[in-house]
XYZ file of C-alpha atoms in Angstrom:
196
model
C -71.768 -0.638 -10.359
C -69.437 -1.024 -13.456
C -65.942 -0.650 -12.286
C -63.071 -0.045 -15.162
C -60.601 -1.372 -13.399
C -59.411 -4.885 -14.342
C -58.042 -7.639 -12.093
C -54.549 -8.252 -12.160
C -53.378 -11.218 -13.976
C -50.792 -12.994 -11.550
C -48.745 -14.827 -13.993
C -47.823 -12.024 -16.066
C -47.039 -9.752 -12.846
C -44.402 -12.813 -11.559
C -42.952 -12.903 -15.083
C -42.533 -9.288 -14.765
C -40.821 -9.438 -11.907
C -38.683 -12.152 -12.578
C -37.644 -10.396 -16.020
C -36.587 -7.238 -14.015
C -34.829 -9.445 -11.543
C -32.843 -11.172 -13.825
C -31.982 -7.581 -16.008
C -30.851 -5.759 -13.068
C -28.887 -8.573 -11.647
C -27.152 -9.496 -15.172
C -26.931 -5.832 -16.330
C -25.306 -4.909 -12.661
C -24.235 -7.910 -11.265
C -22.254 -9.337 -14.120
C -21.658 -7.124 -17.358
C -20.909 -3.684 -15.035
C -18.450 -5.598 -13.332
C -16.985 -7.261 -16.287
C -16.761 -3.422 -18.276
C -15.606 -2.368 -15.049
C -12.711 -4.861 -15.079
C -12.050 -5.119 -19.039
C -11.538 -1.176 -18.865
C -9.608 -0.996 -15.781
C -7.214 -3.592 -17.422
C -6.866 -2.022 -20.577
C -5.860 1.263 -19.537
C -4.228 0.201 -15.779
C -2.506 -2.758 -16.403
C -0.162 -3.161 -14.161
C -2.378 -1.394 -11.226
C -5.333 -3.885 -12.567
C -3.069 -7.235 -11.477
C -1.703 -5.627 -8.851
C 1.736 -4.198 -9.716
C 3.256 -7.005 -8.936
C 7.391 -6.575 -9.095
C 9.519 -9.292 -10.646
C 12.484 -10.255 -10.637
C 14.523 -12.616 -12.348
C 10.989 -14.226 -13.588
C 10.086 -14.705 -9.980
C 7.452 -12.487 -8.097
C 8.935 -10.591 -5.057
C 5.993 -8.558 -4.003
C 3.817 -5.652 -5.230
C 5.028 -1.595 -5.525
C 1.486 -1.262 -3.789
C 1.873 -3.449 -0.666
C 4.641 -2.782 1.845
C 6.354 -6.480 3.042
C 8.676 -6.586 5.800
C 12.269 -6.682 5.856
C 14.334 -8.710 8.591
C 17.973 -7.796 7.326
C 19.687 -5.061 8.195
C 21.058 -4.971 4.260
C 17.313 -3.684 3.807
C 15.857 -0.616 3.880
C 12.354 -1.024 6.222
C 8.894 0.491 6.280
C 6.162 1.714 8.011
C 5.032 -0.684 10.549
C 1.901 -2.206 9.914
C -1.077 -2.531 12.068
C -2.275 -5.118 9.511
C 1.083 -6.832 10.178
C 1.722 -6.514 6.384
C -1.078 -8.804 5.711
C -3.587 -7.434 2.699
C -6.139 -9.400 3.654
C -6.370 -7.493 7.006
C -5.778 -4.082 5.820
C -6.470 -1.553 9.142
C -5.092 0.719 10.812
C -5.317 0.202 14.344
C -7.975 3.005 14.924
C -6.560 4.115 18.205
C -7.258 7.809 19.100
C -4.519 10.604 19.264
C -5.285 10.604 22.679
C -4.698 6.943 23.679
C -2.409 6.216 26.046
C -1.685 2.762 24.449
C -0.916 4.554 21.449
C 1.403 7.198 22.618
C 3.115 4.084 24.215
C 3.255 2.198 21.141
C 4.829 4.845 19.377
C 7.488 6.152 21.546
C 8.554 2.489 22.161
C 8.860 1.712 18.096
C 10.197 5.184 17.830
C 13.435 3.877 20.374
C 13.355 0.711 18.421
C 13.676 2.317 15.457
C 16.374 4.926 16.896
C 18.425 1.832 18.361
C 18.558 0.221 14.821
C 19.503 3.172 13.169
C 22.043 4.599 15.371
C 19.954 7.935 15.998
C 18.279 10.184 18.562
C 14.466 9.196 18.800
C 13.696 12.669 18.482
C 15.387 12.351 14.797
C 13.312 9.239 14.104
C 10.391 10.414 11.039
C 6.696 10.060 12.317
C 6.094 7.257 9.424
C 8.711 5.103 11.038
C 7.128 5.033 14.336
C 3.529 5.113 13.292
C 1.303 3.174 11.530
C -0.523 4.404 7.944
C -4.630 3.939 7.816
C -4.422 1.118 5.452
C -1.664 -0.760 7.354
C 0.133 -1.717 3.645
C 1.684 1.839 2.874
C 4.426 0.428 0.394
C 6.194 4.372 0.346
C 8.765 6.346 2.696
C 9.475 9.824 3.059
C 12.573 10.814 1.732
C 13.771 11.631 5.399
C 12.735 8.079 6.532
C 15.063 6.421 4.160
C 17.844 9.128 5.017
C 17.931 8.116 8.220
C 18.579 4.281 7.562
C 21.060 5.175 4.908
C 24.253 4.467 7.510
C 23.040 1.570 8.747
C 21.981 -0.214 4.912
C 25.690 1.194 3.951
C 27.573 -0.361 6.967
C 25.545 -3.985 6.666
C 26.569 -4.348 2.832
C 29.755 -2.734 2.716
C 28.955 0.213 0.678
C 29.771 3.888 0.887
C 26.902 5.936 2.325
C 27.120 8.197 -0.745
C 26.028 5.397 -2.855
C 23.279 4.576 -1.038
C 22.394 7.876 -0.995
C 22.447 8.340 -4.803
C 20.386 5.368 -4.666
C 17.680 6.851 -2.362
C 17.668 10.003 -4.260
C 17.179 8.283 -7.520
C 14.270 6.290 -6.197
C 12.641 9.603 -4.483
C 9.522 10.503 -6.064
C 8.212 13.814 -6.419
C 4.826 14.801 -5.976
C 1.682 12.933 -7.963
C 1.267 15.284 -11.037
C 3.618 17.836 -8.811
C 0.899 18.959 -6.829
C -0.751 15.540 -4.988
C 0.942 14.122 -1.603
C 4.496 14.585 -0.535
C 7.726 13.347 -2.190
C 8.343 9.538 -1.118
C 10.653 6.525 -1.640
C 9.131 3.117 -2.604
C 10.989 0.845 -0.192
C 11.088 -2.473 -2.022
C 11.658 -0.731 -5.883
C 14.799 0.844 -3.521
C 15.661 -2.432 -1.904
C 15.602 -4.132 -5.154
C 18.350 -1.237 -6.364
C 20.456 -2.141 -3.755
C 20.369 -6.060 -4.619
C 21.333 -5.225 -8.225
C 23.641 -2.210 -7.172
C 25.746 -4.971 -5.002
């Protein structure tokens, strides 16, 4: 029986294969990702090296990370489950319902009332919880109100000047209709160093 079906050469099916293989990882591997970062830097480019904040010619941190703040001169952030580290970015994934949690909170919410000179029922939820990324670098405009006094008192200023500062550094809404007005702590800290 005459069968039209020819064998199949194995040389030229390996070189096949190894053609494809070396396309699709090139192609995806390498040029995708090097469009993918040539664009991203051309029309980000401070987002695309990380919007890193200078001053005086000397990097201080990035308007996208939060960093801690041990003087009371400073205005603080979120806490961080990540403890600030971007490397470990989490949250700490605890349920609503977890006892450890609800302790957690209550205890930095008292922490947070006994550094600010307030009730801990006036203490804003982002003071005394932790964001899903850990690194939240923004505020509410109520969580900086509240630590207004105490920045004031530790550098000698008049809370009205602080103030003026917080409200100049409040931004509104992304595009006016996105998120919720905030305050980038460290662009507000870094006002208050050049406001001295």
């Amino acid at each position: 029986m005459n069968s039209s079906l020819q064998p199949l050469d194995d040389g030229r099916v390996l070189r096949g294969s190894v053609a494809l293989a070396a396309a699709t990882l090139i192609g995806a591997g390498l040029l995708y990702s090097l469009a993918g970062t040539g664009l991203g830097r051309v029309l980000f480019p401070a987002q695309a090296t990380g919007s890193l904040v200078e001053r005086d010619g000397v990097i201080v941190g990035s308007a996208l990370v939060a960093q801690p703040f041990a003087d009371a001169r400073y205005f603080q952030p979120r806490p961080s489950a990540a403890n600030y580290d971007p490397m470990a970015a989490a949250g700490s994934n605890q349920a609503r319902t977890n006892p450890d949690l609800r302790k957690r909170i209550e205890e930095t919410a008292a922490t947070v009332a006994a550094r600010d000179g307030i009730a801990a029922a006036d203490v804003p939820a982002e003071l005394a919880t932790q964001s899903g990324g850990g690194l939240d670098p923004d505020i509410s405009p109520a969580g900086a109100r509240v630590q207004i006094a105490r920045v004031a008192k530790a550098r000698g200023l008049a809370p009205d000047v602080v103030a003026k500062l917080v409200d100049e550094h409040t931004r509104g809404q992304q595009f006016g209709v996105l998120g919720e007005p905030r305050v980038n702590v460290l662009e507000l800290n870094l006002a208050l160093d050049a406001a001295r």
